[in-house]
Amino acid sequence: MKFTYWGHATFSVVVGGTKLLFDPFVTPNPLAKDIDIKTIGADYILISHGHGDHIADAAAIAEHTGATVICAPEVAAWLKKQGVTRIHEMNFGSYTFDFGTVTMVPAAHSSGLPDGSYGGNPGGFVVRSAEKNFYYSGDTSLTMEMQLIPFYAKPDFAVLPIGGNYTMNAEEALRCAEMIHCDKIIGVHYDSFPVISIDREDAKSRFTLANKELLLPGIGESLDI
């Protein structure tokens, strides 16, 4: 699988030739100022919750790519007001798409939309495919719900927030990695704002000491997972 990091909690994963884009927040992110969203391809856009730092570019990217957006019904209603028409509404449950099966799972967070309306349940996604399986937790604290992730699929890698304050920090993400039985973690949701700045070397060393790998790709960087 090819993983590309676009900054904050925005990333793409190519699954069997299908481009999945998660939580698009690029244009308002000063750290991603060199990224043109028109260069970001997507067949599907998966949105974990309604906060602006996860949905800001969803409508624009959906328009120029023709992607189908996978999201909670409340997020879908907001996107429809922005002119998005290709939407697959989900709540906590599983659905099989052409690229594999997506299970939306709970996240311990909040979810208000940019206009102040209710954004529905925040969540994460387990993606199962013929190629590999992975888990994206979305914004969340450490929660006992994570123990259920291997029931859906043992993840080959997981994408977890590590910035703290609004979400797990690196130490808590390591506990999550242990709970989901995953040795390869890609960190997101850090350094975008002062309150979620981290010591990258300290974060990596915590994982190394636990015989796990924490990957922190640069913005615009791609990895073969």
C-alpha positions in Angstrom: 0.0 0.0 0.0 1.1 3.6 -0.6 0.6 6.0 2.2 0.9 9.8 1.7 0.8 12.4 4.5 -0.7 15.8 3.7 -0.3 17.3 7.1 -2.2 17.4 10.4 -4.5 14.4 10.3 -4.9 14.3 6.5 -3.5 11.3 4.6 -4.1 9.1 1.6 -3.8 5.3 1.3 -3.9 3.6 -2.1 -5.7 0.3 -1.7 -5.5 -2.0 -4.8 -5.4 1.1 -7.0 -8.2 2.9 -5.2 -7.3 6.2 -3.6 -8.7 6.8 -0.1 -8.3 10.2 1.4 -8.9 10.8 5.1 -10.0 14.0 6.9 -8.9 16.7 4.3 -7.6 19.8 6.1 -4.8 21.3 3.9 -5.7 24.8 2.7 -6.0 26.4 6.2 -2.9 24.5 7.5 0.1 26.8 7.3 2.5 23.8 7.6 0.9 22.5 4.3 1.2 25.8 2.4 3.2 24.1 -0.4 0.4 21.5 -1.1 -2.1 22.3 -3.8 -5.3 20.4 -3.1 -5.9 20.1 -6.8 -3.0 17.7 -6.9 -4.6 15.4 -4.3 -6.4 12.5 -6.0 -9.3 10.6 -4.3 -11.8 8.0 -5.2 -13.2 8.0 -1.7 -13.0 10.6 1.1 -13.4 9.3 4.6 -14.3 11.8 7.3 -14.0 10.8 11.0 -15.9 13.7 12.4 -17.1 17.2 11.7 -14.5 19.5 13.1 -13.0 22.0 10.7 -9.5 20.7 11.0 -10.8 17.4 9.5 -13.3 18.6 6.9 -12.2 22.0 5.6 -11.2 20.9 2.1 -13.7 18.0 1.8 -16.2 19.7 -0.5 -13.5 21.2 -2.7 -11.7 18.0 -3.2 -14.9 16.0 -3.7 -15.8 18.5 -6.4 -12.6 18.3 -8.4 -12.1 14.5 -8.0 -15.7 13.2 -8.1 -14.9 11.2 -5.0 -17.6 9.5 -2.9 -17.5 10.8 0.7 -17.9 8.3 3.5 -19.1 10.0 6.7 -21.7 10.2 9.4 -25.2 11.3 8.4 -24.9 14.7 10.1 -21.7 15.4 8.3 -23.3 14.3 5.1 -26.2 16.8 5.6 -23.6 19.7 6.0 -21.7 18.5 2.9 -24.8 18.5 0.9 -25.3 22.2 1.7 -21.8 22.7 0.2 -22.9 21.0 -3.0 -21.5 17.5 -2.5 -23.7 14.9 -4.0 -21.7 11.6 -4.0 -22.0 10.5 -0.4 -22.2 7.2 1.5 -23.6 7.8 5.0 -22.3 5.6 7.8 -22.7 5.2 11.5 -21.0 2.6 13.6 -21.1 -0.5 11.5 -19.5 -2.3 8.4 -20.0 -1.9 4.7 -18.2 -3.6 1.8 -17.1 -1.3 -1.0 -15.3 -2.1 -4.2 -11.9 -1.7 -2.5 -12.7 -3.6 0.7 -14.7 -3.5 3.9 -14.9 -0.4 6.1 -16.0 -0.6 9.7 -16.7 2.7 11.4 -15.8 2.4 15.1 -16.4 4.7 18.1 -13.9 7.5 19.0 -13.9 9.3 22.4 -14.1 12.9 21.2 -16.6 15.6 20.1 -18.0 16.5 16.7 -19.4 19.9 15.9 -19.6 21.2 12.4 -18.1 24.5 11.1 -21.5 26.2 11.2 -22.0 25.2 14.9 -24.4 22.4 14.2 -24.2 18.9 15.6 -21.7 16.7 13.8 -23.0 13.3 14.9 -20.8 10.6 16.4 -17.1 10.9 16.1 -15.4 7.8 14.9 -12.5 6.0 13.3 -12.2 3.4 10.6 -11.0 -0.1 10.2 -10.3 -0.9 6.5 -10.0 -4.5 5.4 -8.8 -5.4 2.0 -7.2 -8.2 0.0 -3.9 -6.3 0.2 -3.6 -5.2 3.9 -5.7 -4.1 6.8 -5.3 -0.8 8.7 -7.0 1.2 11.5 -7.4 5.0 11.6 -8.6 6.0 15.1 -9.7 9.6 14.2 -9.4 12.1 17.0 -9.8 10.2 20.3 -8.4 9.6 23.7 -7.3 6.2 24.8 -10.4 4.1 25.2 -11.2 0.5 26.1 -13.1 0.3 22.8 -9.7 -0.1 21.1 -9.5 -3.7 22.5 -12.2 -4.6 19.9 -10.2 -3.5 16.9 -8.5 -7.0 16.3 -12.0 -8.5 16.3 -12.6 -6.7 13.0 -9.1 -7.2 11.6 -5.6 -7.4 12.9 -4.1 -4.1 11.5 -0.9 -4.3 9.5 -0.5 -0.6 10.4 -2.5 2.0 12.3 -2.8 5.8 12.0 -3.1 7.4 15.4 -3.0 11.0 16.8 0.0 11.7 19.1 -0.2 15.4 19.8 -2.1 15.2 23.1 -4.5 17.9 24.5 -7.3 17.1 22.1 -6.4 13.5 21.6 -4.0 10.8 22.7 -0.3 11.8 23.1 2.6 9.5 22.1 2.6 7.5 25.3 -1.2 6.9 25.1 -0.9 6.0 21.4 1.7 3.4 22.4 -0.8 1.9 24.8 -3.3 1.9 21.9 -0.8 0.1 19.7 -0.5 -2.6 22.3 -4.3 -3.0 22.7 -4.8 -3.4 18.9 -1.8 -5.7 18.5 -0.1 -3.5 15.9 3.7 -2.9 15.7 3.7 -0.2 12.9 2.1 3.2 13.8 2.0 6.3 11.7 1.6 9.4 13.9 -0.8 12.3 13.0 -2.5 15.3 14.6 0.7 16.9 16.0 2.7 20.1 15.6 -0.1 21.9 13.6 -0.8 24.2 16.6 1.4 25.1 19.5 -0.7 23.2 22.0 -0.1 19.9 20.2 3.7 20.3 19.5 5.7 17.3 20.4 9.3 16.1 20.9 9.5 13.8 17.9 12.7 11.9 19.0 11.2 11.2 22.4 8.0 10.0 20.8 9.9 7.6 18.5 12.1 6.3 21.3 9.1 5.3 23.3 7.9 3.1 20.5 11.4 1.7 19.8 11.8 0.7 23.5 8.5 -1.2 23.2 9.8 -3.0 20.0 7.3 -1.0 17.9 7.8 1.5 15.1 6.5 5.1 15.0 6.7 6.7 11.5 6.5 10.5 11.2 6.6 11.2 7.5 7.0 14.8 6.3 4.2 16.7 4.6 3.8 15.5 1.1 6.0 12.4 1.7 4.9 9.0 0.6 5.7 5.6 2.2 5.3 2.1 0.9 3.7 0.2 3.8 
